[in-house]
Amino acid sequence: MQTASFSGMRSCAQRQPFSSGPAAVRPSSSSRPRSQHCCASWAASGLAGLSSKTFTRSFAPDGQQQARQQHSLSSQAKRARQLTVRAGWGDPVVFTAAKVVSNVKDAEKLHRVVVDVGDLAAGYSKGGQFMQIKVGEGKPGFFAIASPPDPNNQGLLEFLIKAQGEAAEALAGLEAGAEVAVSPVMGKGFSVDQIPADAHPTVLLFATGSGISPIKALIESGDLEADKRSDVRLYYGTRNAEHTAYADRIPAWEAAGVRVIQVFSNGDGQGAKYVQDVFSSDKGLSGGEGVGVVLCGQKEMCNAVKELVAAEGVDAGKVLLNF
């Protein structure tokens, strides 16, 4: 694992769709969030070479494994507690009652929240997808799913919640057993079938802050097939070690074939840099043939990375977003 310096930026992993300020977004008729970020999963895993079932057994937090055995909402009860909300414009969103199973602080202002969404979990098939979640009569927020797609998860999904914004702060403050309302799973996720391992030995992943959520889900789903590629790198930017979510997962990601370059904004006395600056000084590419890119982060970072890889000859169609 490598560490570099990084200039702080807000992540795309969670957005409050009706709040004021620069992060305000509203879903369109396709329920796609709009923002100044390049990632459409707003808020939460088998590793490459492992099945999702294997990941769940080997790497899921103890509380989540216990919750799978101890807690589930009946489909009948949840159907009786559905709420339809028109989210600004476009098609109405049907919200269904769900329950918080666990809430654990993972890093500064970042919480791992496991929610029992019941049958709705069946709609989750790709890393990069997300859900809307609302607490009480509050406004909903969009939150990425950080756990991997897993038909054996008994309806439990994990989200990485940054306690910032109305919906996120409310969700981060809940205890196990609290009720929330959730939408169906949304978004197309990361289309990694466009960068198959046999033709793309190099994959470059970029995530900042809570934007690690959908990237984590992609890595741990096994769909990336990192073990079948020769060069898979994750440039992961956070403020410092205390603000780094899923730090405990990094060794497992590296063991699965993903080289993690951590980028801290405090610079450790070296001066602040952006994730794209660290990549620019260490591209290690000999042309763009056989290179895939996956992005989730602040729009400026995404645009800069796109320019850098385009200059190397990477096909724009091989640069993946999840919307």
C-alpha atoms as a PDB file:
ATOM      1  CA  MET A   1       0.000   0.000   0.000  1.00  0.00           C
ATOM      2  CA  GLN A   2       1.277   3.435  -0.892  1.00  0.00           C
ATOM      3  CA  THR A   3       0.444   6.779   0.644  1.00  0.00           C
ATOM      4  CA  ALA A   4       0.479  10.188  -1.038  1.00  0.00           C
ATOM      5  CA  SER A   5      -0.937  13.629  -0.386  1.00  0.00           C
ATOM      6  CA  PHE A   6      -4.360  14.737  -1.553  1.00  0.00           C
ATOM      7  CA  SER A   7      -6.312  17.972  -1.542  1.00  0.00           C
ATOM      8  CA  GLY A   8      -9.679  17.404   0.134  1.00  0.00           C
ATOM      9  CA  MET A   9     -12.821  17.151  -1.957  1.00  0.00           C
ATOM     10  CA  ARG A  10     -16.372  16.068  -1.392  1.00  0.00           C
ATOM     11  CA  SER A  11     -17.226  12.568  -2.420  1.00  0.00           C
ATOM     12  CA  CYS A  12     -19.981  11.456  -4.708  1.00  0.00           C
ATOM     13  CA  ALA A  13     -21.091   8.619  -2.500  1.00  0.00           C
ATOM     14  CA  GLN A  14     -23.963  10.442  -0.885  1.00  0.00           C
ATOM     15  CA  ARG A  15     -26.183  13.333  -1.848  1.00  0.00           C
ATOM     16  CA  GLN A  16     -29.233  14.940  -0.273  1.00  0.00           C
ATOM     17  CA  PRO A  17     -31.536  15.464  -3.248  1.00  0.00           C
ATOM     18  CA  PHE A  18     -33.561  18.424  -1.976  1.00  0.00           C
ATOM     19  CA  SER A  19     -31.184  20.189   0.386  1.00  0.00           C
ATOM     20  CA  SER A  20     -29.855  23.637  -0.370  1.00  0.00           C
ATOM     21  CA  GLY A  21     -26.251  24.312  -1.216  1.00  0.00           C
ATOM     22  CA  PRO A  22     -23.781  22.992  -3.764  1.00  0.00           C
ATOM     23  CA  ALA A  23     -24.639  19.343  -3.157  1.00  0.00           C
ATOM     24  CA  ALA A  24     -28.341  19.812  -3.918  1.00  0.00           C
ATOM     25  CA  VAL A  25     -29.646  17.448  -6.592  1.00  0.00           C
ATOM     26  CA  ARG A  26     -33.034  16.234  -7.731  1.00  0.00           C
ATOM     27  CA  PRO A  27     -33.805  12.962  -9.455  1.00  0.00           C
ATOM     28  CA  SER A  28     -34.976  13.234 -13.051  1.00  0.00           C
ATOM     29  CA  SER A  29     -37.678  11.091 -14.600  1.00  0.00           C
ATOM     30  CA  SER A  30     -35.186   8.249 -14.590  1.00  0.00           C
ATOM     31  CA  SER A  31     -34.449   8.846 -10.889  1.00  0.00           C
ATOM     32  CA  ARG A  32     -30.869   9.772 -11.747  1.00  0.00           C
ATOM     33  CA  PRO A  33     -29.304  12.237  -9.321  1.00  0.00           C
ATOM     34  CA  ARG A  34     -27.705  15.404 -10.624  1.00  0.00           C
ATOM     35  CA  SER A  35     -24.638  16.903  -9.018  1.00  0.00           C
ATOM     36  CA  GLN A  36     -21.205  18.393  -9.481  1.00  0.00           C
ATOM     37  CA  HIS A  37     -19.796  14.912  -9.108  1.00  0.00           C
ATOM     38  CA  CYS A  38     -19.111  12.177 -11.633  1.00  0.00           C
ATOM     39  CA  CYS A  39     -20.561   9.350  -9.572  1.00  0.00           C
ATOM     40  CA  ALA A  40     -24.268   8.629  -9.302  1.00  0.00           C
ATOM     41  CA  SER A  41     -24.210   6.530  -6.166  1.00  0.00           C
ATOM     42  CA  TRP A  42     -24.875   8.655  -3.201  1.00  0.00           C
ATOM     43  CA  ALA A  43     -24.098   7.952   0.355  1.00  0.00           C
ATOM     44  CA  ALA A  44     -22.397   0.946   0.740  1.00  0.00           C
ATOM     45  CA  SER A  45     -18.976  -7.218  -1.164  1.00  0.00           C
ATOM     46  CA  GLY A  46     -16.678 -11.537  -2.771  1.00  0.00           C
ATOM     47  CA  LEU A  47     -13.255 -10.195  -3.517  1.00  0.00           C
ATOM     48  CA  ALA A  48     -11.674 -10.656  -6.929  1.00  0.00           C
ATOM     49  CA  GLY A  49     -11.403 -14.347  -7.462  1.00  0.00           C
ATOM     50  CA  LEU A  50     -13.891 -15.056  -4.680  1.00  0.00           C
ATOM     51  CA  SER A  51     -17.646 -15.345  -4.867  1.00  0.00           C
ATOM     52  CA  SER A  52     -19.912 -12.912  -3.055  1.00  0.00           C
ATOM     53  CA  LYS A  53     -20.940 -15.808  -0.861  1.00  0.00           C
ATOM     54  CA  THR A  54     -17.312 -16.388   0.103  1.00  0.00           C
ATOM     55  CA  PHE A  55     -16.854 -12.697   0.876  1.00  0.00           C
ATOM     56  CA  THR A  56     -19.914 -12.647   3.071  1.00  0.00           C
ATOM     57  CA  ARG A  57     -18.675 -15.571   5.064  1.00  0.00           C
ATOM     58  CA  SER A  58     -15.048 -14.451   5.317  1.00  0.00           C
ATOM     59  CA  PHE A  59     -15.084 -10.661   5.414  1.00  0.00           C
ATOM     60  CA  ALA A  60     -18.468  -9.361   6.548  1.00  0.00           C
ATOM     61  CA  PRO A  61     -18.444  -7.676   9.992  1.00  0.00           C
ATOM     62  CA  ASP A  62     -19.505  -9.949  12.851  1.00  0.00           C
ATOM     63  CA  GLY A  63     -22.530  -7.782  13.581  1.00  0.00           C
ATOM     64  CA  GLN A  64     -23.747  -8.118  10.025  1.00  0.00           C
ATOM     65  CA  GLN A  65     -23.331 -11.901  10.055  1.00  0.00           C
ATOM     66  CA  GLN A  66     -25.228 -12.121  13.340  1.00  0.00           C
ATOM     67  CA  ALA A  67     -27.917  -9.832  11.975  1.00  0.00           C
ATOM     68  CA  ARG A  68     -28.428 -12.188   9.048  1.00  0.00           C
ATOM     69  CA  GLN A  69     -29.310 -14.882  11.550  1.00  0.00           C
ATOM     70  CA  GLN A  70     -31.322 -12.776  13.980  1.00  0.00           C
ATOM     71  CA  HIS A  71     -33.312 -10.214  12.022  1.00  0.00           C
ATOM     72  CA  SER A  72     -35.605  -9.971   9.007  1.00  0.00           C
ATOM     73  CA  LEU A  73     -38.773  -8.091   8.233  1.00  0.00           C
ATOM     74  CA  SER A  74     -41.632 -10.100   6.798  1.00  0.00           C
ATOM     75  CA  SER A  75     -42.497  -9.218   3.197  1.00  0.00           C
ATOM     76  CA  GLN A  76     -46.151  -9.032   4.153  1.00  0.00           C
ATOM     77  CA  ALA A  77     -45.512  -6.446   6.868  1.00  0.00           C
ATOM     78  CA  LYS A  78     -43.407  -4.317   4.563  1.00  0.00           C
ATOM     79  CA  ARG A  79     -45.937  -4.404   1.734  1.00  0.00           C
ATOM     80  CA  ALA A  80     -48.457  -3.018   4.180  1.00  0.00           C
ATOM     81  CA  ARG A  81     -46.157  -0.083   4.920  1.00  0.00           C
ATOM     82  CA  GLN A  82     -45.257   1.278   1.516  1.00  0.00           C
ATOM     83  CA  LEU A  83     -45.253   4.990   0.766  1.00  0.00           C
ATOM     84  CA  THR A  84     -45.243   6.592  -2.683  1.00  0.00           C
ATOM     85  CA  VAL A  85     -43.373   9.874  -2.955  1.00  0.00           C
ATOM     86  CA  ARG A  86     -42.985  12.054  -6.031  1.00  0.00           C
ATOM     87  CA  ALA A  87     -39.361  13.143  -5.843  1.00  0.00           C
ATOM     88  CA  GLY A  88     -39.523  16.606  -7.346  1.00  0.00           C
ATOM     89  CA  TRP A  89     -40.470  15.560 -10.851  1.00  0.00           C
ATOM     90  CA  GLY A  90     -40.599  12.457 -13.026  1.00  0.00           C
ATOM     91  CA  ASP A  91     -41.873   9.060 -11.985  1.00  0.00           C
ATOM     92  CA  PRO A  92     -42.954   8.634  -8.373  1.00  0.00           C
ATOM     93  CA  VAL A  93     -40.692   6.642  -6.088  1.00  0.00           C
ATOM     94  CA  VAL A  94     -42.218   3.937  -3.930  1.00  0.00           C
ATOM     95  CA  PHE A  95     -40.671   3.829  -0.465  1.00  0.00           C
ATOM     96  CA  THR A  96     -40.900   0.660   1.595  1.00  0.00           C
ATOM     97  CA  ALA A  97     -40.378   0.293   5.329  1.00  0.00           C
ATOM     98  CA  ALA A  98     -37.004  -1.162   6.326  1.00  0.00           C
ATOM     99  CA  LYS A  99     -35.020  -1.477   9.539  1.00  0.00           C
ATOM    100  CA  VAL A 100     -31.522  -0.551  10.619  1.00  0.00           C
ATOM    101  CA  VAL A 101     -29.713  -3.685  11.765  1.00  0.00           C
ATOM    102  CA  SER A 102     -26.439  -2.117  12.884  1.00  0.00           C
ATOM    103  CA  ASN A 103     -24.677   1.244  12.902  1.00  0.00           C
ATOM    104  CA  VAL A 104     -20.937   1.340  13.570  1.00  0.00           C
ATOM    105  CA  LYS A 105     -18.648   4.366  13.307  1.00  0.00           C
ATOM    106  CA  ASP A 106     -15.909   3.435  10.849  1.00  0.00           C
ATOM    107  CA  ALA A 107     -13.980   6.704  10.495  1.00  0.00           C
ATOM    108  CA  GLU A 108     -14.399  10.378  11.312  1.00  0.00           C
ATOM    109  CA  LYS A 109     -18.029  11.289  10.421  1.00  0.00           C
ATOM    110  CA  LEU A 110     -18.389   8.010   8.533  1.00  0.00           C
ATOM    111  CA  HIS A 111     -20.675   5.169   9.628  1.00  0.00           C
ATOM    112  CA  ARG A 112     -21.223   1.674   8.313  1.00  0.00           C
ATOM    113  CA  VAL A 113     -24.981   1.226   8.437  1.00  0.00           C
ATOM    114  CA  VAL A 114     -26.566  -2.141   7.663  1.00  0.00           C
ATOM    115  CA  VAL A 115     -30.231  -2.043   6.644  1.00  0.00           C
ATOM    116  CA  ASP A 116     -32.619  -4.938   6.173  1.00  0.00           C
ATOM    117  CA  VAL A 117     -34.360  -4.035   2.904  1.00  0.00           C
ATOM    118  CA  GLY A 118     -35.954  -7.472   2.482  1.00  0.00           C
ATOM    119  CA  ASP A 119     -36.951  -8.513  -1.013  1.00  0.00           C
ATOM    120  CA  LEU A 120     -35.693  -5.232  -2.486  1.00  0.00           C
ATOM    121  CA  ALA A 121     -32.142  -6.584  -2.207  1.00  0.00           C
ATOM    122  CA  ALA A 122     -32.912  -8.856  -5.155  1.00  0.00           C
ATOM    123  CA  GLY A 123     -32.715  -5.780  -7.392  1.00  0.00           C
ATOM    124  CA  TYR A 124     -29.050  -5.298  -6.531  1.00  0.00           C
ATOM    125  CA  SER A 125     -26.861  -6.958  -9.151  1.00  0.00           C
ATOM    126  CA  LYS A 126     -23.853  -4.675  -9.791  1.00  0.00           C
ATOM    127  CA  GLY A 127     -21.394  -2.674  -7.740  1.00  0.00           C
ATOM    128  CA  GLY A 128     -22.201   1.002  -8.201  1.00  0.00           C
ATOM    129  CA  GLN A 129     -25.944   0.783  -7.701  1.00  0.00           C
ATOM    130  CA  PHE A 130     -27.665   2.828  -5.005  1.00  0.00           C
ATOM    131  CA  MET A 131     -30.919   3.451  -3.114  1.00  0.00           C
ATOM    132  CA  GLN A 132     -32.829   6.393  -1.767  1.00  0.00           C
ATOM    133  CA  ILE A 133     -33.298   6.324   2.004  1.00  0.00           C
ATOM    134  CA  LYS A 134     -35.418   8.607   4.162  1.00  0.00           C
ATOM    135  CA  VAL A 135     -35.848   8.872   7.909  1.00  0.00           C
ATOM    136  CA  GLY A 136     -39.316   9.752   9.173  1.00  0.00           C
ATOM    137  CA  GLU A 137     -40.834  12.656   7.277  1.00  0.00           C
ATOM    138  CA  GLY A 138     -37.416  13.957   6.230  1.00  0.00           C
ATOM    139  CA  LYS A 139     -36.205  14.325   2.693  1.00  0.00           C
ATOM    140  CA  PRO A 140     -34.612  11.272   1.068  1.00  0.00           C
ATOM    141  CA  GLY A 141     -30.935  10.997   0.202  1.00  0.00           C
ATOM    142  CA  PHE A 142     -29.191   8.845  -2.383  1.00  0.00           C
ATOM    143  CA  PHE A 143     -26.733   6.351  -0.891  1.00  0.00           C
ATOM    144  CA  ALA A 144     -24.382   3.914  -2.594  1.00  0.00           C
ATOM    145  CA  ILE A 145     -24.500   0.273  -1.601  1.00  0.00           C
ATOM    146  CA  ALA A 146     -21.118  -0.725  -0.179  1.00  0.00           C
ATOM    147  CA  SER A 147     -21.723  -4.429   0.380  1.00  0.00           C
ATOM    148  CA  PRO A 148     -21.486  -6.736  -2.656  1.00  0.00           C
ATOM    149  CA  PRO A 149     -24.424  -8.208  -4.546  1.00  0.00           C
ATOM    150  CA  ASP A 150     -25.146 -11.481  -2.795  1.00  0.00           C
ATOM    151  CA  PRO A 151     -28.263 -13.651  -3.208  1.00  0.00           C
ATOM    152  CA  ASN A 152     -27.511 -15.145   0.214  1.00  0.00           C
ATOM    153  CA  ASN A 153     -27.480 -11.881   2.182  1.00  0.00           C
ATOM    154  CA  GLN A 154     -31.065 -12.325   3.463  1.00  0.00           C
ATOM    155  CA  GLY A 155     -31.975  -8.799   2.423  1.00  0.00           C
ATOM    156  CA  LEU A 156     -29.174  -7.023   4.295  1.00  0.00           C
ATOM    157  CA  LEU A 157     -27.305  -4.179   2.563  1.00  0.00           C
ATOM    158  CA  GLU A 158     -24.490  -2.059   3.945  1.00  0.00           C
ATOM    159  CA  PHE A 159     -24.117   1.677   3.308  1.00  0.00           C
ATOM    160  CA  LEU A 160     -21.259   4.012   4.141  1.00  0.00           C
ATOM    161  CA  ILE A 161     -22.901   7.135   5.527  1.00  0.00           C
ATOM    162  CA  LYS A 162     -21.077  10.438   5.793  1.00  0.00           C
ATOM    163  CA  ALA A 163     -22.811  12.466   8.521  1.00  0.00           C
ATOM    164  CA  GLN A 164     -23.322  15.535   6.379  1.00  0.00           C
ATOM    165  CA  GLY A 165     -26.672  16.760   5.099  1.00  0.00           C
ATOM    166  CA  GLU A 166     -30.188  16.215   6.387  1.00  0.00           C
ATOM    167  CA  ALA A 167     -30.820  12.631   5.340  1.00  0.00           C
ATOM    168  CA  ALA A 168     -27.287  11.420   6.029  1.00  0.00           C
ATOM    169  CA  GLU A 169     -27.074  12.995   9.481  1.00  0.00           C
ATOM    170  CA  ALA A 170     -30.424  11.484  10.432  1.00  0.00           C
ATOM    171  CA  LEU A 171     -29.417   8.053   9.180  1.00  0.00           C
ATOM    172  CA  ALA A 172     -25.991   8.157  10.832  1.00  0.00           C
ATOM    173  CA  GLY A 173     -27.653   8.903  14.165  1.00  0.00           C
ATOM    174  CA  LEU A 174     -29.970   5.900  14.184  1.00  0.00           C
ATOM    175  CA  GLU A 175     -29.569   2.855  16.388  1.00  0.00           C
ATOM    176  CA  ALA A 176     -30.261  -0.768  15.555  1.00  0.00           C
ATOM    177  CA  GLY A 177     -33.989  -1.399  15.291  1.00  0.00           C
ATOM    178  CA  ALA A 178     -34.858   2.059  13.961  1.00  0.00           C
ATOM    179  CA  GLU A 179     -37.212   2.174  11.008  1.00  0.00           C
ATOM    180  CA  VAL A 180     -36.388   3.923   7.730  1.00  0.00           C
ATOM    181  CA  ALA A 181     -37.997   4.013   4.288  1.00  0.00           C
ATOM    182  CA  VAL A 182     -36.102   2.842   1.217  1.00  0.00           C
ATOM    183  CA  SER A 183     -36.612   3.008  -2.540  1.00  0.00           C
ATOM    184  CA  PRO A 184     -35.963   0.151  -4.929  1.00  0.00           C
ATOM    185  CA  VAL A 185     -32.345  -0.334  -5.989  1.00  0.00           C
ATOM    186  CA  MET A 186     -31.435   2.273  -8.619  1.00  0.00           C
ATOM    187  CA  GLY A 187     -28.750   2.867 -11.237  1.00  0.00           C
ATOM    188  CA  LYS A 188     -27.001   0.676 -13.757  1.00  0.00           C
ATOM    189  CA  GLY A 189     -23.843   0.194 -11.717  1.00  0.00           C
ATOM    190  CA  PHE A 190     -20.372  -0.108 -13.226  1.00  0.00           C
ATOM    191  CA  SER A 191     -20.510  -1.899 -16.594  1.00  0.00           C
ATOM    192  CA  VAL A 192     -17.265  -3.826 -16.219  1.00  0.00           C
ATOM    193  CA  ASP A 193     -18.298  -6.107 -19.062  1.00  0.00           C
ATOM    194  CA  GLN A 194     -16.996  -3.278 -21.268  1.00  0.00           C
ATOM    195  CA  ILE A 195     -13.471  -3.885 -19.944  1.00  0.00           C
ATOM    196  CA  PRO A 196     -13.108  -7.700 -19.887  1.00  0.00           C
ATOM    197  CA  ALA A 197     -10.019  -9.040 -18.160  1.00  0.00           C
ATOM    198  CA  ASP A 198      -8.662 -10.895 -21.190  1.00  0.00           C
ATOM    199  CA  ALA A 199      -8.458  -7.657 -23.203  1.00  0.00           C
ATOM    200  CA  HIS A 200      -7.815  -5.110 -20.435  1.00  0.00           C
ATOM    201  CA  PRO A 201      -4.904  -6.122 -18.216  1.00  0.00           C
ATOM    202  CA  THR A 202      -4.799  -2.635 -16.654  1.00  0.00           C
ATOM    203  CA  VAL A 203      -7.653  -1.090 -14.666  1.00  0.00           C
ATOM    204  CA  LEU A 204      -7.328   2.212 -12.829  1.00  0.00           C
ATOM    205  CA  LEU A 205      -9.815   2.934 -10.021  1.00  0.00           C
ATOM    206  CA  PHE A 206     -10.324   6.388  -8.491  1.00  0.00           C
ATOM    207  CA  ALA A 207     -12.320   7.170  -5.339  1.00  0.00           C
ATOM    208  CA  THR A 208     -12.414  10.034  -2.860  1.00  0.00           C
ATOM    209  CA  GLY A 209     -13.959  10.138   0.620  1.00  0.00           C
ATOM    210  CA  SER A 210     -17.215   8.243   0.938  1.00  0.00           C
ATOM    211  CA  GLY A 211     -17.022   7.667  -2.815  1.00  0.00           C
ATOM    212  CA  ILE A 212     -15.164   4.507  -1.892  1.00  0.00           C
ATOM    213  CA  SER A 213     -18.564   2.833  -1.326  1.00  0.00           C
ATOM    214  CA  PRO A 214     -19.365   1.754  -4.911  1.00  0.00           C
ATOM    215  CA  ILE A 215     -15.702   1.085  -5.690  1.00  0.00           C
ATOM    216  CA  LYS A 216     -15.518  -1.190  -2.646  1.00  0.00           C
ATOM    217  CA  ALA A 217     -18.611  -3.051  -3.796  1.00  0.00           C
ATOM    218  CA  LEU A 218     -17.112  -3.488  -7.265  1.00  0.00           C
ATOM    219  CA  ILE A 219     -13.773  -4.792  -5.981  1.00  0.00           C
ATOM    220  CA  GLU A 220     -15.338  -7.172  -3.487  1.00  0.00           C
ATOM    221  CA  SER A 221     -18.023  -8.460  -5.842  1.00  0.00           C
ATOM    222  CA  GLY A 222     -15.373 -10.269  -7.881  1.00  0.00           C
ATOM    223  CA  ASP A 223     -16.817  -8.822 -11.100  1.00  0.00           C
ATOM    224  CA  LEU A 224     -13.623  -6.821 -11.668  1.00  0.00           C
ATOM    225  CA  GLU A 225     -11.594 -10.046 -11.824  1.00  0.00           C
ATOM    226  CA  ALA A 226      -8.511  -8.284 -10.504  1.00  0.00           C
ATOM    227  CA  ASP A 227      -6.683 -11.573 -10.095  1.00  0.00           C
ATOM    228  CA  LYS A 228      -6.854 -12.095 -13.856  1.00  0.00           C
ATOM    229  CA  ARG A 229      -5.275  -8.723 -14.675  1.00  0.00           C
ATOM    230  CA  SER A 230      -1.663  -7.622 -14.387  1.00  0.00           C
ATOM    231  CA  ASP A 231      -2.127  -4.043 -13.152  1.00  0.00           C
ATOM    232  CA  VAL A 232      -5.126  -2.978 -11.053  1.00  0.00           C
ATOM    233  CA  ARG A 233      -4.661   0.209  -9.031  1.00  0.00           C
ATOM    234  CA  LEU A 234      -6.929   2.097  -6.658  1.00  0.00           C
ATOM    235  CA  TYR A 235      -6.147   5.765  -6.010  1.00  0.00           C
ATOM    236  CA  TYR A 236      -8.060   6.414  -2.781  1.00  0.00           C
ATOM    237  CA  GLY A 237      -8.142   9.972  -1.482  1.00  0.00           C
ATOM    238  CA  THR A 238      -9.130  10.982   2.049  1.00  0.00           C
ATOM    239  CA  ARG A 239      -8.201  13.763   4.460  1.00  0.00           C
ATOM    240  CA  ASN A 240      -6.060  11.545   6.700  1.00  0.00           C
ATOM    241  CA  ALA A 241      -6.020   8.113   8.271  1.00  0.00           C
ATOM    242  CA  GLU A 242      -8.760   9.056  10.729  1.00  0.00           C
ATOM    243  CA  HIS A 243     -11.069   9.959   7.814  1.00  0.00           C
ATOM    244  CA  THR A 244     -10.344   6.777   5.836  1.00  0.00           C
ATOM    245  CA  ALA A 245     -13.285   4.403   5.694  1.00  0.00           C
ATOM    246  CA  TYR A 246     -12.763   0.675   5.229  1.00  0.00           C
ATOM    247  CA  ALA A 247      -9.088   0.916   6.123  1.00  0.00           C
ATOM    248  CA  ASP A 248      -9.420  -2.595   7.539  1.00  0.00           C
ATOM    249  CA  ARG A 249     -10.403  -3.899   4.088  1.00  0.00           C
ATOM    250  CA  ILE A 250      -7.348  -2.539   2.259  1.00  0.00           C
ATOM    251  CA  PRO A 251      -5.113  -5.566   2.995  1.00  0.00           C
ATOM    252  CA  ALA A 252      -7.788  -7.879   1.583  1.00  0.00           C
ATOM    253  CA  TRP A 253      -8.142  -5.741  -1.547  1.00  0.00           C
ATOM    254  CA  GLU A 254      -4.398  -5.864  -2.065  1.00  0.00           C
ATOM    255  CA  ALA A 255      -4.341  -9.611  -1.497  1.00  0.00           C
ATOM    256  CA  ALA A 256      -6.993  -9.875  -4.205  1.00  0.00           C
ATOM    257  CA  GLY A 257      -4.777  -8.078  -6.717  1.00  0.00           C
ATOM    258  CA  VAL A 258      -5.619  -4.377  -6.243  1.00  0.00           C
ATOM    259  CA  ARG A 259      -2.666  -2.091  -5.491  1.00  0.00           C
ATOM    260  CA  VAL A 260      -3.969   0.662  -3.213  1.00  0.00           C
ATOM    261  CA  ILE A 261      -2.404   4.127  -3.336  1.00  0.00           C
ATOM    262  CA  GLN A 262      -3.749   6.120  -0.404  1.00  0.00           C
ATOM    263  CA  VAL A 263      -3.750   9.876  -0.865  1.00  0.00           C
ATOM    264  CA  PHE A 264      -4.019  12.082   2.233  1.00  0.00           C
ATOM    265  CA  SER A 265      -4.951  15.741   2.069  1.00  0.00           C
ATOM    266  CA  ASN A 266      -2.853  16.652   5.090  1.00  0.00           C
ATOM    267  CA  GLY A 267       0.171  15.893   2.978  1.00  0.00           C
ATOM    268  CA  ASP A 268       2.307  14.818   5.948  1.00  0.00           C
ATOM    269  CA  GLY A 269       4.362  17.969   5.404  1.00  0.00           C
ATOM    270  CA  GLN A 270       4.735  17.291   1.681  1.00  0.00           C
ATOM    271  CA  GLY A 271       2.035  19.711   0.565  1.00  0.00           C
ATOM    272  CA  ALA A 272      -1.473  18.912  -0.607  1.00  0.00           C
ATOM    273  CA  LYS A 273      -2.093  17.335  -3.994  1.00  0.00           C
ATOM    274  CA  TYR A 274      -5.110  16.022  -5.828  1.00  0.00           C
ATOM    275  CA  VAL A 275      -5.640  12.345  -6.612  1.00  0.00           C
ATOM    276  CA  GLN A 276      -5.227  13.149 -10.292  1.00  0.00           C
ATOM    277  CA  ASP A 277      -1.864  14.796  -9.570  1.00  0.00           C
ATOM    278  CA  VAL A 278      -0.590  11.688  -7.849  1.00  0.00           C
ATOM    279  CA  PHE A 279      -1.717   9.596 -10.804  1.00  0.00           C
ATOM    280  CA  SER A 280      -0.172  12.042 -13.267  1.00  0.00           C
ATOM    281  CA  SER A 281       3.229  11.603 -11.653  1.00  0.00           C
ATOM    282  CA  ASP A 282       2.901   7.822 -11.606  1.00  0.00           C
ATOM    283  CA  LYS A 283       0.827   6.855 -14.636  1.00  0.00           C
ATOM    284  CA  GLY A 284       3.001   3.898 -15.546  1.00  0.00           C
ATOM    285  CA  LEU A 285       1.194   3.491 -18.862  1.00  0.00           C
ATOM    286  CA  SER A 286       2.642   2.735 -22.266  1.00  0.00           C
ATOM    287  CA  GLY A 287      -0.320   3.812 -24.335  1.00  0.00           C
ATOM    288  CA  GLY A 288      -4.032   3.384 -23.803  1.00  0.00           C
ATOM    289  CA  GLU A 289      -4.578  -0.012 -25.376  1.00  0.00           C
ATOM    290  CA  GLY A 290      -5.952  -2.509 -22.886  1.00  0.00           C
ATOM    291  CA  VAL A 291      -6.633   0.090 -20.181  1.00  0.00           C
ATOM    292  CA  GLY A 292      -9.921   0.504 -18.304  1.00  0.00           C
ATOM    293  CA  VAL A 293     -10.805   3.293 -15.858  1.00  0.00           C
ATOM    294  CA  VAL A 294     -13.450   3.433 -13.113  1.00  0.00           C
ATOM    295  CA  LEU A 295     -14.324   6.803 -11.545  1.00  0.00           C
ATOM    296  CA  CYS A 296     -16.279   7.927  -8.502  1.00  0.00           C
ATOM    297  CA  GLY A 297     -15.562  11.319  -7.037  1.00  0.00           C
ATOM    298  CA  GLN A 298     -15.647  15.056  -7.402  1.00  0.00           C
ATOM    299  CA  LYS A 299     -16.344  16.267 -10.932  1.00  0.00           C
ATOM    300  CA  GLU A 300     -13.113  18.202 -11.227  1.00  0.00           C
ATOM    301  CA  MET A 301     -11.130  15.097 -10.369  1.00  0.00           C
ATOM    302  CA  CYS A 302     -13.064  12.988 -12.853  1.00  0.00           C
ATOM    303  CA  ASN A 303     -12.592  15.484 -15.665  1.00  0.00           C
ATOM    304  CA  ALA A 304      -8.879  15.753 -14.932  1.00  0.00           C
ATOM    305  CA  VAL A 305      -8.444  11.985 -14.921  1.00  0.00           C
ATOM    306  CA  LYS A 306     -10.394  11.689 -18.166  1.00  0.00           C
ATOM    307  CA  GLU A 307      -8.047  14.198 -19.784  1.00  0.00           C
ATOM    308  CA  LEU A 308      -4.982  12.398 -18.493  1.00  0.00           C
ATOM    309  CA  VAL A 309      -6.024   8.969 -19.722  1.00  0.00           C
ATOM    310  CA  ALA A 310      -7.298  10.366 -23.031  1.00  0.00           C
ATOM    311  CA  ALA A 311      -3.849  11.845 -23.587  1.00  0.00           C
ATOM    312  CA  GLU A 312      -2.466   8.328 -23.121  1.00  0.00           C
ATOM    313  CA  GLY A 313      -4.843   7.021 -25.768  1.00  0.00           C
ATOM    314  CA  VAL A 314      -7.450   5.364 -23.530  1.00  0.00           C
ATOM    315  CA  ASP A 315     -10.772   4.971 -25.342  1.00  0.00           C
ATOM    316  CA  ALA A 316     -13.491   7.137 -23.747  1.00  0.00           C
ATOM    317  CA  GLY A 317     -15.777   4.116 -23.869  1.00  0.00           C
ATOM    318  CA  LYS A 318     -13.454   2.338 -21.438  1.00  0.00           C
ATOM    319  CA  VAL A 319     -13.873   5.043 -18.785  1.00  0.00           C
ATOM    320  CA  LEU A 320     -16.697   3.784 -16.572  1.00  0.00           C
ATOM    321  CA  LEU A 321     -19.171   5.749 -14.492  1.00  0.00           C
ATOM    322  CA  ASN A 322     -22.195   4.213 -12.801  1.00  0.00           C
ATOM    323  CA  PHE A 323     -24.938   6.301 -14.406  1.00  0.00           C
END
